[in-house]
Amino acid sequence: MPLTVLTHPLAEHFMTHLRDKTTKPATFRTLAQNLSLLLAIEATRDIKTETKGIETPLEHMTGRILAHQPLVVVPILRAGLGMVQPFTELFPDVSVGYVGLERDHETAKPRSYYCKLPPLKGLQVFIVDPMLATGGSAAAAISEIKRHGATNVRLLSIVSSPEGVAEVERVHPGTVIYTAALDRELNARKYILPGLGDFGDRLYGT
Ligand code: PRP
Ligand code: URA
């Protein structure tokens, strides 16, 4: 299964503060962005580049710059919004699509309430959602994104459960997943352990 777990010491540092229940929303948002930046860098490690000749103050040289390639980032609302900014800063030409999904509190099944996606055929799509718990939301989002023509989809999450990773692999085999932490398990209410609680509530102070 194509799963990459961040190993950078900064990721561990940000993650520990993010999990801490005393961390307040303003700091939580900054930490989420920092982790999303590390994930975005890792998930674009194989992005295409091309040569460019430049003059340094001393001589001519040939460097490399990003080749033109349309990228799309799709946050799963609402918590995924906290992961978008690093993408728009690193890749100013990125298109942003939106998938709105909300887990039912009783069944933990996702309910779709919004979808706004640009044409996705042939484009590299990065889905961002900080929590991969049962995997139901991610699997539903990938289905929707594939219905819009995408064939090249990567999923970025901040905390994942083994159950969620297995569910995405079951429904969409071969999906490439990047996560900052692979946690132990889900509890009876389908929350990730040790996890960090409800990401959306902590991000927005609700
Ligand atoms: C959270 C999270 C994921 C989903 C993960 O969203 O952001 O989208 O739960 O759970 P799953 O893997 O079991 O589907 P939530 O439904 O709480 O909505 P919110 O982002 O609006 O808070
Ligand atoms: N959604 C969250 O925000 N946290 C979890 O642990 C599981 C789903």
mmCIF file of C-alpha atoms and ligand atoms in Angstrom:
data_model
loop_
_atom_site.group_PDB
_atom_site.id
_atom_site.type_symbol
_atom_site.label_atom_id
_atom_site.label_comp_id
_atom_site.label_asym_id
_atom_site.label_seq_id
_atom_site.Cartn_x
_atom_site.Cartn_y
_atom_site.Cartn_z
ATOM 1 C CA MET A 1 0.000 0.000 0.000
ATOM 2 C CA PRO A 2 1.537 3.375 -1.027
ATOM 3 C CA LEU A 3 1.623 5.042 2.404
ATOM 4 C CA THR A 4 4.236 7.624 3.437
ATOM 5 C CA VAL A 5 4.481 8.682 7.093
ATOM 6 C CA LEU A 6 6.489 11.861 7.776
ATOM 7 C CA THR A 7 9.624 11.195 9.794
ATOM 8 C CA HIS A 8 11.008 14.731 10.100
ATOM 9 C CA PRO A 9 11.697 15.841 13.714
ATOM 10 C CA LEU A 10 9.711 19.024 13.041
ATOM 11 C CA ALA A 11 6.672 16.907 12.169
ATOM 12 C CA GLU A 12 6.913 15.125 15.526
ATOM 13 C CA HIS A 13 7.340 18.448 17.318
ATOM 14 C CA PHE A 14 4.325 20.088 15.624
ATOM 15 C CA MET A 15 2.248 16.921 16.060
ATOM 16 C CA THR A 16 2.839 16.652 19.785
ATOM 17 C CA HIS A 17 1.727 20.254 20.341
ATOM 18 C CA LEU A 18 -1.248 19.743 18.019
ATOM 19 C CA ARG A 19 -2.415 16.706 20.018
ATOM 20 C CA ASP A 20 -2.046 18.480 23.371
ATOM 21 C CA LYS A 21 -5.543 19.260 24.635
ATOM 22 C CA THR A 22 -4.353 22.549 26.142
ATOM 23 C CA THR A 23 -3.411 23.900 22.681
ATOM 24 C CA LYS A 24 -5.769 26.744 21.773
ATOM 25 C CA PRO A 25 -7.353 27.257 18.293
ATOM 26 C CA ALA A 26 -4.962 30.020 17.137
ATOM 27 C CA THR A 27 -1.894 27.874 17.839
ATOM 28 C CA PHE A 28 -3.709 24.786 16.581
ATOM 29 C CA ARG A 29 -4.280 26.503 13.216
ATOM 30 C CA THR A 30 -0.603 27.453 12.917
ATOM 31 C CA LEU A 31 0.543 23.932 13.791
ATOM 32 C CA ALA A 32 -1.926 22.431 11.292
ATOM 33 C CA GLN A 33 -0.538 24.719 8.587
ATOM 34 C CA ASN A 34 3.043 23.837 9.475
ATOM 35 C CA LEU A 35 2.276 20.125 9.224
ATOM 36 C CA SER A 36 0.375 20.668 5.978
ATOM 37 C CA LEU A 37 3.400 22.459 4.541
ATOM 38 C CA LEU A 38 5.629 19.467 5.358
ATOM 39 C CA LEU A 39 3.026 17.135 3.826
ATOM 40 C CA ALA A 40 2.708 19.291 0.694
ATOM 41 C CA ILE A 41 6.485 19.268 0.229
ATOM 42 C CA GLU A 42 6.637 15.482 0.669
ATOM 43 C CA ALA A 43 3.682 14.828 -1.633
ATOM 44 C CA THR A 44 5.203 16.914 -4.453
ATOM 45 C CA ARG A 45 8.683 15.428 -4.230
ATOM 46 C CA ASP A 46 8.363 14.039 -7.787
ATOM 47 C CA ILE A 47 6.876 17.175 -9.352
ATOM 48 C CA LYS A 48 8.221 17.980 -12.815
ATOM 49 C CA THR A 49 10.893 20.635 -13.335
ATOM 50 C CA GLU A 50 12.552 22.142 -16.390
ATOM 51 C CA THR A 51 15.799 23.948 -17.067
ATOM 52 C CA LYS A 52 16.130 27.731 -16.995
ATOM 53 C CA GLY A 53 19.196 29.758 -17.841
ATOM 54 C CA ILE A 54 19.869 32.684 -15.503
ATOM 55 C CA GLU A 55 22.610 35.180 -14.755
ATOM 56 C CA THR A 56 23.834 35.171 -11.161
ATOM 57 C CA PRO A 57 25.737 38.339 -10.158
ATOM 58 C CA LEU A 58 28.893 36.428 -11.140
ATOM 59 C CA GLU A 59 28.151 34.230 -14.160
ATOM 60 C CA HIS A 60 25.639 32.403 -16.293
ATOM 61 C CA MET A 61 24.181 29.141 -14.969
ATOM 62 C CA THR A 62 21.417 26.719 -15.800
ATOM 63 C CA GLY A 63 19.031 26.072 -12.930
ATOM 64 C CA ARG A 64 15.733 24.231 -12.642
ATOM 65 C CA ILE A 65 12.252 25.629 -12.080
ATOM 66 C CA LEU A 66 8.828 24.022 -11.821
ATOM 67 C CA ALA A 67 7.461 23.007 -15.213
ATOM 68 C CA HIS A 68 3.969 24.186 -16.101
ATOM 69 C CA GLN A 69 1.619 21.497 -14.769
ATOM 70 C CA PRO A 70 -1.914 22.067 -13.582
ATOM 71 C CA LEU A 71 -2.359 21.003 -9.954
ATOM 72 C CA VAL A 72 -5.578 20.862 -7.985
ATOM 73 C CA VAL A 73 -6.015 20.811 -4.225
ATOM 74 C CA VAL A 74 -9.349 19.649 -2.839
ATOM 75 C CA PRO A 75 -10.055 20.169 0.862
ATOM 76 C CA ILE A 76 -12.777 18.060 2.446
ATOM 77 C CA LEU A 77 -14.863 20.617 4.320
ATOM 78 C CA ARG A 78 -14.681 21.817 6.814
ATOM 79 C CA ALA A 79 -11.478 20.721 8.561
ATOM 80 C CA GLY A 80 -9.569 20.292 5.294
ATOM 81 C CA LEU A 81 -9.646 24.069 4.805
ATOM 82 C CA GLY A 82 -6.929 24.295 7.455
ATOM 83 C CA MET A 83 -4.542 22.491 5.083
ATOM 84 C CA VAL A 84 -5.028 24.531 1.875
ATOM 85 C CA GLN A 85 -2.846 27.609 2.444
ATOM 86 C CA PRO A 86 0.552 25.883 2.083
ATOM 87 C CA PHE A 87 -0.551 24.622 -1.335
ATOM 88 C CA THR A 88 -1.691 28.026 -2.561
ATOM 89 C CA GLU A 89 1.525 29.608 -1.291
ATOM 90 C CA LEU A 90 3.881 26.988 -2.751
ATOM 91 C CA PHE A 91 1.939 26.665 -6.017
ATOM 92 C CA PRO A 92 0.259 30.014 -6.830
ATOM 93 C CA ASP A 93 -1.386 28.556 -9.962
ATOM 94 C CA VAL A 94 -3.067 25.689 -8.102
ATOM 95 C CA SER A 95 -6.834 25.333 -8.599
ATOM 96 C CA VAL A 96 -8.948 24.720 -5.520
ATOM 97 C CA GLY A 97 -11.998 22.432 -5.513
ATOM 98 C CA TYR A 98 -14.267 21.704 -2.563
ATOM 99 C CA VAL A 99 -16.004 18.591 -1.279
ATOM 100 C CA GLY A 100 -18.308 19.052 1.719
ATOM 101 C CA LEU A 101 -18.765 15.934 3.851
ATOM 102 C CA GLU A 102 -19.922 15.585 7.429
ATOM 103 C CA ARG A 103 -19.806 12.459 9.577
ATOM 104 C CA ASP A 104 -23.065 11.468 11.186
ATOM 105 C CA HIS A 105 -22.482 11.518 14.967
ATOM 106 C CA GLU A 106 -24.335 8.199 15.480
ATOM 107 C CA THR A 107 -23.234 6.117 12.496
ATOM 108 C CA ALA A 108 -19.901 7.840 11.626
ATOM 109 C CA LYS A 109 -20.971 7.591 7.961
ATOM 110 C CA PRO A 110 -20.248 10.647 5.758
ATOM 111 C CA ARG A 111 -23.081 12.791 4.407
ATOM 112 C CA SER A 112 -22.379 14.873 1.324
ATOM 113 C CA TYR A 113 -23.600 18.495 1.466
ATOM 114 C CA TYR A 114 -21.464 20.360 -1.096
ATOM 115 C CA CYS A 115 -19.310 19.721 -4.146
ATOM 116 C CA LYS A 116 -17.607 22.280 -6.369
ATOM 117 C CA LEU A 117 -14.834 20.868 -8.522
ATOM 118 C CA PRO A 118 -13.015 22.174 -11.603
ATOM 119 C CA PRO A 119 -12.560 19.770 -14.572
ATOM 120 C CA LEU A 120 -10.079 17.189 -13.313
ATOM 121 C CA LYS A 121 -9.262 15.007 -16.312
ATOM 122 C CA GLY A 122 -5.530 14.477 -16.601
ATOM 123 C CA LEU A 123 -4.722 16.680 -13.598
ATOM 124 C CA GLN A 124 -2.779 15.848 -10.435
ATOM 125 C CA VAL A 125 -5.228 16.150 -7.534
ATOM 126 C CA PHE A 126 -4.269 16.465 -3.872
ATOM 127 C CA ILE A 127 -7.119 15.783 -1.447
ATOM 128 C CA VAL A 128 -6.501 17.306 1.963
ATOM 129 C CA ASP A 129 -8.358 16.195 5.089
ATOM 130 C CA PRO A 130 -6.598 16.197 8.446
ATOM 131 C CA MET A 131 -8.272 13.090 9.907
ATOM 132 C CA LEU A 132 -8.427 9.681 8.222
ATOM 133 C CA ALA A 133 -10.510 7.716 10.753
ATOM 134 C CA THR A 134 -12.912 5.094 9.338
ATOM 135 C CA GLY A 135 -11.855 6.204 5.855
ATOM 136 C CA GLY A 136 -15.490 6.727 4.843
ATOM 137 C CA SER A 137 -15.092 10.450 4.106
ATOM 138 C CA ALA A 138 -11.853 10.030 2.159
ATOM 139 C CA ALA A 139 -13.259 7.126 0.120
ATOM 140 C CA ALA A 140 -16.406 9.124 -0.694
ATOM 141 C CA ALA A 141 -14.355 12.180 -1.687
ATOM 142 C CA ILE A 142 -12.102 10.108 -3.936
ATOM 143 C CA SER A 143 -15.199 8.589 -5.597
ATOM 144 C CA GLU A 144 -16.592 12.067 -6.264
ATOM 145 C CA ILE A 145 -13.268 13.312 -7.603
ATOM 146 C CA LYS A 146 -12.927 10.275 -9.871
ATOM 147 C CA ARG A 147 -16.467 10.922 -11.156
ATOM 148 C CA HIS A 148 -15.145 14.334 -12.255
ATOM 149 C CA GLY A 149 -12.488 12.626 -14.370
ATOM 150 C CA ALA A 150 -9.461 12.480 -12.074
ATOM 151 C CA THR A 151 -7.203 9.452 -12.325
ATOM 152 C CA ASN A 152 -4.208 10.831 -10.466
ATOM 153 C CA VAL A 153 -5.218 11.365 -6.838
ATOM 154 C CA ARG A 154 -3.115 11.707 -3.689
ATOM 155 C CA LEU A 155 -4.557 11.912 -0.188
ATOM 156 C CA LEU A 156 -2.881 14.021 2.520
ATOM 157 C CA SER A 157 -3.928 13.631 6.148
ATOM 158 C CA ILE A 158 -2.414 14.819 9.390
ATOM 159 C CA VAL A 159 -3.499 11.849 11.545
ATOM 160 C CA SER A 160 -4.485 8.468 10.097
ATOM 161 C CA SER A 161 -5.767 5.246 11.627
ATOM 162 C CA PRO A 162 -4.824 1.800 10.317
ATOM 163 C CA GLU A 163 -8.558 1.195 9.716
ATOM 164 C CA GLY A 164 -8.844 4.333 7.570
ATOM 165 C CA VAL A 165 -5.794 3.513 5.494
ATOM 166 C CA ALA A 166 -7.133 -0.029 4.929
ATOM 167 C CA GLU A 167 -10.579 1.287 3.929
ATOM 168 C CA VAL A 168 -9.149 3.695 1.334
ATOM 169 C CA GLU A 169 -7.014 0.864 -0.039
ATOM 170 C CA ARG A 170 -10.080 -1.438 -0.149
ATOM 171 C CA VAL A 171 -12.326 1.043 -1.981
ATOM 172 C CA HIS A 172 -9.676 2.766 -4.111
ATOM 173 C CA PRO A 173 -6.703 0.385 -4.387
ATOM 174 C CA GLY A 174 -3.375 2.039 -5.074
ATOM 175 C CA THR A 175 -4.325 5.487 -3.720
ATOM 176 C CA VAL A 176 -1.157 7.227 -2.583
ATOM 177 C CA ILE A 177 -1.479 8.461 1.008
ATOM 178 C CA TYR A 178 0.771 10.889 2.901
ATOM 179 C CA THR A 179 0.243 11.317 6.618
ATOM 180 C CA ALA A 180 2.064 13.030 9.447
ATOM 181 C CA ALA A 181 1.142 10.282 11.941
ATOM 182 C CA LEU A 182 -0.218 6.740 11.764
ATOM 183 C CA ASP A 183 -2.027 6.197 15.049
ATOM 184 C CA ARG A 184 -2.998 3.027 16.934
ATOM 185 C CA GLU A 185 -6.722 2.430 16.398
ATOM 186 C CA LEU A 186 -10.267 3.807 16.485
ATOM 187 C CA ASN A 187 -12.344 3.890 19.651
ATOM 188 C CA ALA A 188 -15.983 2.730 19.862
ATOM 189 C CA ARG A 189 -17.159 6.167 18.638
ATOM 190 C CA LYS A 190 -14.798 5.943 15.637
ATOM 191 C CA TYR A 191 -12.383 8.577 16.959
ATOM 192 C CA ILE A 192 -8.679 8.051 16.426
ATOM 193 C CA LEU A 193 -6.529 6.971 19.422
ATOM 194 C CA PRO A 194 -4.410 8.618 20.686
ATOM 195 C CA GLY A 195 -5.500 11.166 18.058
ATOM 196 C CA LEU A 196 -6.282 14.768 18.904
ATOM 197 C CA GLY A 197 -10.073 14.822 19.257
ATOM 198 C CA ASP A 198 -12.359 16.581 16.799
ATOM 199 C CA PHE A 199 -10.079 18.435 14.399
ATOM 200 C CA GLY A 200 -12.750 20.785 13.018
ATOM 201 C CA ASP A 201 -13.871 21.817 16.498
ATOM 202 C CA ARG A 202 -10.305 22.456 17.612
ATOM 203 C CA LEU A 203 -9.455 24.356 14.403
ATOM 204 C CA TYR A 204 -12.469 26.643 14.592
ATOM 205 C CA GLY A 205 -13.073 26.768 18.352
ATOM 206 C CA THR A 206 -16.576 25.266 18.058
HETATM 207 C C1 PRP B 1 -13.801 14.808 10.163
HETATM 208 C C2 PRP B 1 -12.535 14.867 9.356
HETATM 209 C C3 PRP B 1 -12.829 13.930 8.218
HETATM 210 C C4 PRP B 1 -13.701 12.886 8.850
HETATM 211 C C5 PRP B 1 -12.880 11.669 9.078
HETATM 212 O O1 PRP B 1 -14.755 15.630 9.596
HETATM 213 O O2 PRP B 1 -12.181 16.152 8.950
HETATM 214 O O3 PRP B 1 -13.481 14.571 7.123
HETATM 215 O O4 PRP B 1 -14.153 13.430 10.092
HETATM 216 O O5 PRP B 1 -13.641 10.629 9.527
HETATM 217 P P1 PRP B 1 -13.865 9.295 8.707
HETATM 218 O O6 PRP B 1 -12.545 8.860 8.188
HETATM 219 O O7 PRP B 1 -14.422 8.329 9.736
HETATM 220 O O8 PRP B 1 -14.860 9.550 7.617
HETATM 221 P P2 PRP B 1 -16.202 15.864 10.243
HETATM 222 O O9 PRP B 1 -17.192 14.912 9.650
HETATM 223 O O10 PRP B 1 -16.089 15.852 11.730
HETATM 224 O O11 PRP B 1 -16.609 17.287 9.708
HETATM 225 P P3 PRP B 1 -15.928 18.731 9.898
HETATM 226 O O12 PRP B 1 -14.644 18.722 9.117
HETATM 227 O O13 PRP B 1 -16.946 19.631 9.301
HETATM 228 O O14 PRP B 1 -15.700 18.983 11.358
HETATM 229 N N1 URA B 2 -12.795 13.191 12.955
HETATM 230 C C1 URA B 2 -12.043 13.900 13.830
HETATM 231 O O1 URA B 2 -12.036 15.140 13.798
HETATM 232 N N2 URA B 2 -11.329 13.223 14.746
HETATM 233 C C2 URA B 2 -11.316 11.862 14.816
HETATM 234 O O2 URA B 2 -10.627 11.297 15.679
HETATM 235 C C3 URA B 2 -12.100 11.155 13.892
HETATM 236 C C4 URA B 2 -12.826 11.845 12.968
#
